[in-house]
Coordinates of C-alpha atoms in Angstrom, one line a residue:
Chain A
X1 CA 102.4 237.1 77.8
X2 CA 104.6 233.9 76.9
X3 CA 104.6 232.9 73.6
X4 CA 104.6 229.4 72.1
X5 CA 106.7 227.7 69.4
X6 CA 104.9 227.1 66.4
X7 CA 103.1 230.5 66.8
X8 CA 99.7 229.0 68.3
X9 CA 97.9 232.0 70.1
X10 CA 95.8 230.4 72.8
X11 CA 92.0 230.5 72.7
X12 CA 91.0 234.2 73.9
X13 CA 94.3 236.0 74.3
X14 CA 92.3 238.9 72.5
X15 CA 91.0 239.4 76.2
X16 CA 94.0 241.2 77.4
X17 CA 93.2 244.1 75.0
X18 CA 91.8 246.3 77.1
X19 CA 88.9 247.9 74.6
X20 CA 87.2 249.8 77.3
X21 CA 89.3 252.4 77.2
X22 CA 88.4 253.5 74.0
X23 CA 85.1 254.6 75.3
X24 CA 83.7 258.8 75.0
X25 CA 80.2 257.0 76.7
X26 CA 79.6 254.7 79.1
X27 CA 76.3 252.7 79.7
X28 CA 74.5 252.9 83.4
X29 CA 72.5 250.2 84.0
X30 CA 70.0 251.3 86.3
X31 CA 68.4 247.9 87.2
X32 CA 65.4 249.4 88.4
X33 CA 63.0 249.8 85.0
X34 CA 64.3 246.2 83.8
X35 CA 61.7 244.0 82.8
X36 CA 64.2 241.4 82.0
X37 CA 63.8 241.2 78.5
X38 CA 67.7 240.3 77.1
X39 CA 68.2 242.4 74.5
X40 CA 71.0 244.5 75.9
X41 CA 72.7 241.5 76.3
X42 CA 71.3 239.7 72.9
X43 CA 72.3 242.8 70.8
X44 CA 76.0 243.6 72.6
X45 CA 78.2 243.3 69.5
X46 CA 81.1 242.1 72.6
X47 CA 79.0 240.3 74.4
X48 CA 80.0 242.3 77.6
X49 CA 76.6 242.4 78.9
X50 CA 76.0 239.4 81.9
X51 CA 72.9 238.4 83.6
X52 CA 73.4 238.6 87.3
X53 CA 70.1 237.7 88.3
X54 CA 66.5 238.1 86.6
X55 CA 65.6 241.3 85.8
X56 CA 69.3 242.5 86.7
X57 CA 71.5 242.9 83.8
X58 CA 75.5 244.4 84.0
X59 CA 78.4 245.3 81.7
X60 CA 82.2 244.8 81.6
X61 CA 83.4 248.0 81.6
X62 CA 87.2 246.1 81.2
X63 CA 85.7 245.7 77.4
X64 CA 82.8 247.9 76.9
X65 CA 83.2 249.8 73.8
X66 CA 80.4 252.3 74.6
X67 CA 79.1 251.7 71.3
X68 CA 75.3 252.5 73.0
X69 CA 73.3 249.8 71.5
X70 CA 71.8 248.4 74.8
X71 CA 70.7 251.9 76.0
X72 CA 68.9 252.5 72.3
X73 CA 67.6 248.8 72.2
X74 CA 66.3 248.9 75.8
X75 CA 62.7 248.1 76.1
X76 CA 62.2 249.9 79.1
X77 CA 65.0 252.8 78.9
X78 CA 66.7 251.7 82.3
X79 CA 70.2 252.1 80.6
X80 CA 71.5 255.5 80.6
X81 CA 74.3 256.8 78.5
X82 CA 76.6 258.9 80.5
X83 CA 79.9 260.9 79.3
X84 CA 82.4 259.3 80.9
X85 CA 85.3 261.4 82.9
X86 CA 89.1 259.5 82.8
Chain B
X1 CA 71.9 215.1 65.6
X2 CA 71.7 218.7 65.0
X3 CA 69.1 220.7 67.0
X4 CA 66.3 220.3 64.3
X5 CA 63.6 222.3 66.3
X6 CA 63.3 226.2 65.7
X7 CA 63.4 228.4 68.4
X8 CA 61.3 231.3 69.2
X9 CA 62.7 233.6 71.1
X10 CA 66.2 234.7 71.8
X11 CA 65.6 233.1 75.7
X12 CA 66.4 229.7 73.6
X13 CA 69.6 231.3 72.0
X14 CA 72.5 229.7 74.1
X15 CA 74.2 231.7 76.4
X16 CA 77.4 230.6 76.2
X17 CA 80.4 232.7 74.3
X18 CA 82.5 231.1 71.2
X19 CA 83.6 234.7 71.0
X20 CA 85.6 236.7 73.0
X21 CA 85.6 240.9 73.8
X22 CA 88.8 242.6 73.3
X23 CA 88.3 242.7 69.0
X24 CA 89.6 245.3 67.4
X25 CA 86.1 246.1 65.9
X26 CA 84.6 249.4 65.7
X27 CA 82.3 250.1 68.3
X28 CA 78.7 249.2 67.2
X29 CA 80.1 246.8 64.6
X30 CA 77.1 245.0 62.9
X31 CA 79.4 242.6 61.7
X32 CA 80.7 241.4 64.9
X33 CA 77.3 240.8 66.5
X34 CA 76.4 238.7 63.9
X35 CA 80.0 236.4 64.2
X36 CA 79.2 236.2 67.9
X37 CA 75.4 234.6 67.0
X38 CA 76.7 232.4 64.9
X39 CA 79.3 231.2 66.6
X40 CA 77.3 229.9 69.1
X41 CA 75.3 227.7 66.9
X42 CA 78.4 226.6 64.7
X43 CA 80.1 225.7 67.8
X44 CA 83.8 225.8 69.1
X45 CA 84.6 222.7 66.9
X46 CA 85.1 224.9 63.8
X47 CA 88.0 226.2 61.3
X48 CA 87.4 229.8 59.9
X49 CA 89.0 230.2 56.6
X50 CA 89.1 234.2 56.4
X51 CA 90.0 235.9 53.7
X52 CA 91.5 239.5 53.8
X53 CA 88.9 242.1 55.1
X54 CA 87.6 243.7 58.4
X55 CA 87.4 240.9 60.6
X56 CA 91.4 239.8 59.5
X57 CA 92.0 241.9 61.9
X58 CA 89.9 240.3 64.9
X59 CA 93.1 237.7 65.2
X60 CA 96.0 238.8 64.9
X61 CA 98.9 236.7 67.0
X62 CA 99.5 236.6 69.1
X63 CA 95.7 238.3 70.0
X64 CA 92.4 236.0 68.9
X65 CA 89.4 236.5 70.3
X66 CA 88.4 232.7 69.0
X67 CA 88.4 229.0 70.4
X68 CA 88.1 227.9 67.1
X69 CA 91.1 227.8 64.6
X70 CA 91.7 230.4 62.6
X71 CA 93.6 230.3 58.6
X72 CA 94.4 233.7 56.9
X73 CA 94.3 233.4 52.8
X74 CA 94.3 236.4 50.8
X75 CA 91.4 238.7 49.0
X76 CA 90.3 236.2 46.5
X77 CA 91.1 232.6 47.8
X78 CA 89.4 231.8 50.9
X79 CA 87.0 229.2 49.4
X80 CA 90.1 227.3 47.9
X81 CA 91.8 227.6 51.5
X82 CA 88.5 225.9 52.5
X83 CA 89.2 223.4 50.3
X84 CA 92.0 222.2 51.4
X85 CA 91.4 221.9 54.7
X86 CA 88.4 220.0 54.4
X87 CA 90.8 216.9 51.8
X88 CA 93.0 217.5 54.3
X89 CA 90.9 217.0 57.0
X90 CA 89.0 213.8 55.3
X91 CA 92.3 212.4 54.2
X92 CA 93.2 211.9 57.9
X93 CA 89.7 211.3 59.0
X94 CA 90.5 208.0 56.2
X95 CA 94.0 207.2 57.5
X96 CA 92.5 207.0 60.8
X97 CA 94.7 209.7 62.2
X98 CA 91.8 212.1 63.6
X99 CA 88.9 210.2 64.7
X100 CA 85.3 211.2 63.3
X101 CA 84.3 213.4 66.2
X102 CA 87.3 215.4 66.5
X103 CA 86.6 216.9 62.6
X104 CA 86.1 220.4 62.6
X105 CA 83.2 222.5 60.3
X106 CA 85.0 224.9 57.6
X107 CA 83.8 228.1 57.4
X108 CA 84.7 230.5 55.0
X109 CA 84.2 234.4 56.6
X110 CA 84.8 237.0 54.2
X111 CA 83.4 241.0 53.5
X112 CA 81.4 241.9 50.4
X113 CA 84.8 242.7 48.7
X114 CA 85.6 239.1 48.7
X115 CA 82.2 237.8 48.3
X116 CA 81.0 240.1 45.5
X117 CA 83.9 240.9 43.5
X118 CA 87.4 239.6 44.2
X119 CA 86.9 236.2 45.5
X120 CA 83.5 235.3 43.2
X121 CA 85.5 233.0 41.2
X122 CA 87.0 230.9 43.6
X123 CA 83.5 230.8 45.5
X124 CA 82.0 229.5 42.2
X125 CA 84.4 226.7 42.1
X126 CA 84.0 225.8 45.4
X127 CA 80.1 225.8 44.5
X128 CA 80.5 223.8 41.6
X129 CA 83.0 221.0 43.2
X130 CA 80.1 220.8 46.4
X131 CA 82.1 221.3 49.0
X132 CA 81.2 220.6 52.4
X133 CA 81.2 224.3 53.7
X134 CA 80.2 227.0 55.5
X135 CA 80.4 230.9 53.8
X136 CA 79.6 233.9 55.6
X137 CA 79.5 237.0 54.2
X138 CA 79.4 239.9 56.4
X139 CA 78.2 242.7 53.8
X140 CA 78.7 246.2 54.9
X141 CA 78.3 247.4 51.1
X142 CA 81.7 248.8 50.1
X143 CA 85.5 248.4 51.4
X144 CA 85.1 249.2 54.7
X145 CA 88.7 248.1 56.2
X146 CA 90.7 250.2 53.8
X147 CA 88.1 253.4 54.0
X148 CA 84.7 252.9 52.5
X149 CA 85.4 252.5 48.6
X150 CA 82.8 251.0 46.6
X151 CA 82.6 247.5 46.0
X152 CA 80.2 245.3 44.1
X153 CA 77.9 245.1 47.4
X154 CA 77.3 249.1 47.2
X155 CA 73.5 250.1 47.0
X156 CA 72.3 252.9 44.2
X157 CA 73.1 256.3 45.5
X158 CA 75.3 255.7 48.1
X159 CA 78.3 258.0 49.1
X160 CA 81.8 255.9 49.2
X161 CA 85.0 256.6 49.5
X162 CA 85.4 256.8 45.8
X163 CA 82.5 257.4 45.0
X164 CA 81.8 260.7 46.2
X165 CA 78.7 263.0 45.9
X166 CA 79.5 266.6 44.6
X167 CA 78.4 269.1 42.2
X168 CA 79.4 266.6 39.2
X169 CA 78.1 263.3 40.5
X170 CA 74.5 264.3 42.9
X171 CA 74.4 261.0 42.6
X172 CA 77.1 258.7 44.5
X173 CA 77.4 255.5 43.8
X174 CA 75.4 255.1 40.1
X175 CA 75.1 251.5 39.3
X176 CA 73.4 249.2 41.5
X177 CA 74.0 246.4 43.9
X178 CA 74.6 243.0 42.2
X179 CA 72.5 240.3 43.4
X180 CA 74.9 237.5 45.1
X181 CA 71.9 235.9 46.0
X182 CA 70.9 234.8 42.7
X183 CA 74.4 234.2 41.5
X184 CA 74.9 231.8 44.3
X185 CA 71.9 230.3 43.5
X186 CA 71.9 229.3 40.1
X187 CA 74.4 227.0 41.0
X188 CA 72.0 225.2 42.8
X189 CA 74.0 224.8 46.6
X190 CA 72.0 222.8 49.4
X191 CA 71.6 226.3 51.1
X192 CA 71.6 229.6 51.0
X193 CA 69.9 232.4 53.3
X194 CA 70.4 236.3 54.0
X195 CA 70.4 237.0 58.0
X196 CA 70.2 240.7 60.1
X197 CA 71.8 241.4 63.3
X198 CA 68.3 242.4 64.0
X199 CA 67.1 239.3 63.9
X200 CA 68.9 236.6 65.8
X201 CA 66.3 234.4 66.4
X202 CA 66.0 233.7 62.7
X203 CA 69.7 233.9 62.1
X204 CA 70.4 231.0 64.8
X205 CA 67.0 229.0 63.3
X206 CA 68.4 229.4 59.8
X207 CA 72.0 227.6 60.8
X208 CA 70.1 225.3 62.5
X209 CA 68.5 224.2 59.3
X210 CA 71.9 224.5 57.2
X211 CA 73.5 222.1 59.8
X212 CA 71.2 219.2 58.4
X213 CA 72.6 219.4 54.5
X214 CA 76.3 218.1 53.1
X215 CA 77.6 220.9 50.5
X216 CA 77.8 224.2 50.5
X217 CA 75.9 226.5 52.8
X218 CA 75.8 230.1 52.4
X219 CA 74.8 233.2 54.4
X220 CA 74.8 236.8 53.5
X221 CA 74.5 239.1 56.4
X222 CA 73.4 243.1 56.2
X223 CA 76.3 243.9 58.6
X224 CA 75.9 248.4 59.5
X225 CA 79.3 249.4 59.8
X226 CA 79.1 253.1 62.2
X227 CA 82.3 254.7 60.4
X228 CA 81.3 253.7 56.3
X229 CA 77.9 254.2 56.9
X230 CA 78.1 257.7 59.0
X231 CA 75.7 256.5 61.3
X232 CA 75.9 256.8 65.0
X233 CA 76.9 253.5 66.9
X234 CA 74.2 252.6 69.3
X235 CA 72.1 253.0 65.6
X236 CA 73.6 249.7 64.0
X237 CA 71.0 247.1 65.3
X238 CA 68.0 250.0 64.2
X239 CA 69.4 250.2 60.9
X240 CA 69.5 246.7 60.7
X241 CA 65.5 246.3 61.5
X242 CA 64.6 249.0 59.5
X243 CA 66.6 247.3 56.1
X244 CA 63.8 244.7 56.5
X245 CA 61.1 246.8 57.8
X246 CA 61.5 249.0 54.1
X247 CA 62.0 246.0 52.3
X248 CA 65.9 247.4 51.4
X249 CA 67.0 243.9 52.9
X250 CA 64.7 240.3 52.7
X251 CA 65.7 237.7 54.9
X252 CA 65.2 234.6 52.8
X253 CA 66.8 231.1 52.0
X254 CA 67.1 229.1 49.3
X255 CA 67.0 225.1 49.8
X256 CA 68.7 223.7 46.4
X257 CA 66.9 226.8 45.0
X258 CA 63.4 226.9 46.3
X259 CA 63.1 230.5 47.9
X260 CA 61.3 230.9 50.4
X261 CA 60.7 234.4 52.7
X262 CA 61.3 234.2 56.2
X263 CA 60.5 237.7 57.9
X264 CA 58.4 239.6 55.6
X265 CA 57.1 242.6 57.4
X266 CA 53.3 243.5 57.6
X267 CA 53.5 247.0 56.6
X268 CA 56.4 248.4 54.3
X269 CA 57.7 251.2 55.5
X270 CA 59.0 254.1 53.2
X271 CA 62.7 253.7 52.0
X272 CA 62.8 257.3 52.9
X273 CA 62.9 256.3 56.8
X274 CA 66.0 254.1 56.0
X275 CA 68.3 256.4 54.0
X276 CA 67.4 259.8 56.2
X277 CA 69.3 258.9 59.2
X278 CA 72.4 257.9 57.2
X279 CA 75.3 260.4 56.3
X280 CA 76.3 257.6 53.2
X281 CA 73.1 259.2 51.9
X282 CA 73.0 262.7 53.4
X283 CA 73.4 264.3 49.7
X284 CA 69.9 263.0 48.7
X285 CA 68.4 265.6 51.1
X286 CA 70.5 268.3 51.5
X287 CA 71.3 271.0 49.6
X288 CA 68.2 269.9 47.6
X289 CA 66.0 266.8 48.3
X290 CA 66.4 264.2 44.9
X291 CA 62.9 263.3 44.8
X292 CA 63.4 261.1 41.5
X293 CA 66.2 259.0 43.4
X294 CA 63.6 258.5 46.3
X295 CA 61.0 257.3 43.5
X296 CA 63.9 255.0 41.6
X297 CA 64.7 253.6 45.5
X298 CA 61.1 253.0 45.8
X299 CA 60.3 251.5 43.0
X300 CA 63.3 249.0 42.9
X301 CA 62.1 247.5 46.3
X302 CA 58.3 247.7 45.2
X303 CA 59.2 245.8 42.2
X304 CA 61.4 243.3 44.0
X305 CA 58.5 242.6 46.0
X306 CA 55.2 242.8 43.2
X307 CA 57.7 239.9 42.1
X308 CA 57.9 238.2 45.3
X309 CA 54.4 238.4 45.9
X310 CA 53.3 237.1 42.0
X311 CA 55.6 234.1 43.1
X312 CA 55.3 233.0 46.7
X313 CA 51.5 234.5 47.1
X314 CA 52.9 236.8 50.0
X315 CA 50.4 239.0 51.2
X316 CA 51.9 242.5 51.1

């Protein structure tokens, strides 16, 4: 990373922390129950979780925390919380 | 203009990012979810005054997670910070140095450590002078970025870091929460409202409506913190809607003092269902439940609300 004189950090450096590696869980979105409600992506405290199409929701893993809030907030439980191996 | 219209579902909340992943918040931080919402309503053209807390540590350089600017003031100052840059920001809007659409909005972002105890004077001066502001205070009831030590902003009974429940103190925390609400209020600001990460759409409607008035405008946000409140992390945004499903939490604003309630639920639930789940309030069940703490709980939100219902004609 190069830095600038005058100390200015540039809008979203924050991006090259890597927080997914702090995860024990990792969402699996299943994309099969979805009824395309939003509030996986609504209620991500990151705001990791994108809209590929309707009714087909996916997550960063490059930032997911595994924090779990889209698999408990899920209207229809299509996201599955899985221990994740390294 | 400002967006006057209310929206009504959270398809109309704007999709687009102000805030970037990579924080160094805790997983399932209530706190950040909140920032994130209101971000996109405040907009990229935006200073945040912060003053020392949690979310100090969201940019720290050369890492920010913002496109906004960003000024670091300590514990008890943030409001005068705020201050400054908004003469300073007039002064060259005057001189003709920054045109009128490049001025930024100054927000103030603080914890309840700031909000409730350390800062409250320099907030009340800010109040008083009727500065044009933003303050947001993300309220996770105690200390939270130094380990969970009670603040002003603890609830009645809670467990904190030095306030702990044992065979001398059953009780936790003994005095209750002060009402910022009310303080901020009786100096009579343009705006103030309490918001839930639970409830977005009436968080993004209520900065919608603060946009449209010059002086202060003040939010306090229930922000569930995983590691201060014991709690598991995907439980944050549950915790959140059942604070205002028991009554524990009212969303409400104040418009130069006229309180009004925005999300009053249609059946109270038992405080019981909000306080079981939590390991901040684990000694009131075990070894021995404390019935007469349940029934003190109780009766502070019934009376909050007998009160709220005498005045507003709320049907409860």
């Amino acid at each position: 990373m190069r830095l600038d004189l005058g100390a200015i950090a540039k809008a979203g450096t924050s991006k090259a922390n890597q927080t997914g590696s702090w995860r024990n869980y990792k969402p699996i979105f299943h994309q099969v129950k979805c009824i395309g409600c939003g509030l996986c992506k609504i209620y991500c405290p990151e705001g990791c979780v994108t809209m590929i199409e309707k009714k087909k929701y996916t997550v960063d893993y490059t930032y997911c925390k595994g924090c779990g809030i889209c698999a408990e907030e899920c209207s229809s439980s299509d996201i599955e919380m899985i221990v994740e191996e390294k | 203009m400002p967006e006057l219209l209310p929206i009504k579902s959270i398809k109309d909340i704007s999709t687009d990012e102000n805030l970037f992943p990579g924080t160094p918040a805790c997983a399932g931080c209530g706190g950040l979810l909140t920032l994130r919402h209101c971000l996109k309503v405040l907009g990229e053209k935006t200073i945040i005054v912060n003053a020392a807390g949690c979310f100090t540590l969201l940019s720290i350089y050369p890492f920010t997670p913002f496109k906004n600017s960003w000024l670091y003031t300590a514990m008890a100052c943030a409001p005068a910070g705020a201050q400054g840059v908004r003469d300073a920001l007039d002064i060259l809007i005057r001189k003709g140095r920054l045109s009128p659409e490049e001025d930024l909005k100054v927000v103030v972002l603080t914890g309840d450590g700031a909000a409730y105890d350390i800062g409250l004077s320099s907030t009340s001066g800010a109040l008083h002078r009727n500065l044009d502001f933003y303050y947001i205070c993300s309220d996770n009831e105690a200390y939270g970025n130094t380990g969970f030590q009670w603040s002003g902003a603890t609830p009645f009974a809670s467990k904190t870091g030095t306030t702990p429940a044992g065979r001398i103190n059953q009780t936790g925390a003994e005095l209750s929460k002060k009402n910022l609400f009310e303080i901020w209020r009786s100096h009579n600001p343009p705006y103030i409202a309490t918001t839930s990460p639970a409830h977005p759409v009436d968080l993004v409607n209520k900065f919608k409506k603060a946009e449209q008035y010059k002086g202060p405008k003040l939010f306090i946000n229930l922000s569930p913190c995983p590691p201060g409140w014991s709690t598991d992390p995907s439980h944050s945004v549950r915790f959140a809607k059942l604070a205002v499903d028991t009554g524990i939490w009212a969303l409400k604003e104040a418009i130069y003092g006229d309180v009004k309630h925005t999300v009053v639920p249609g059946k109270f639930k038992p405080v019981e269902e909000y306080l079981k789940e939590q390991g901040r309030f684990a000694h009131l069940f075990k070894p021995v439940r404390q019935e007469e703490i349940f029934k003190k709980i109780q009766e502070m939100v019934d009376q909050y609300w007998n009160e709220v219902q005498s005045r507003e004609s709320i049907k409860k």
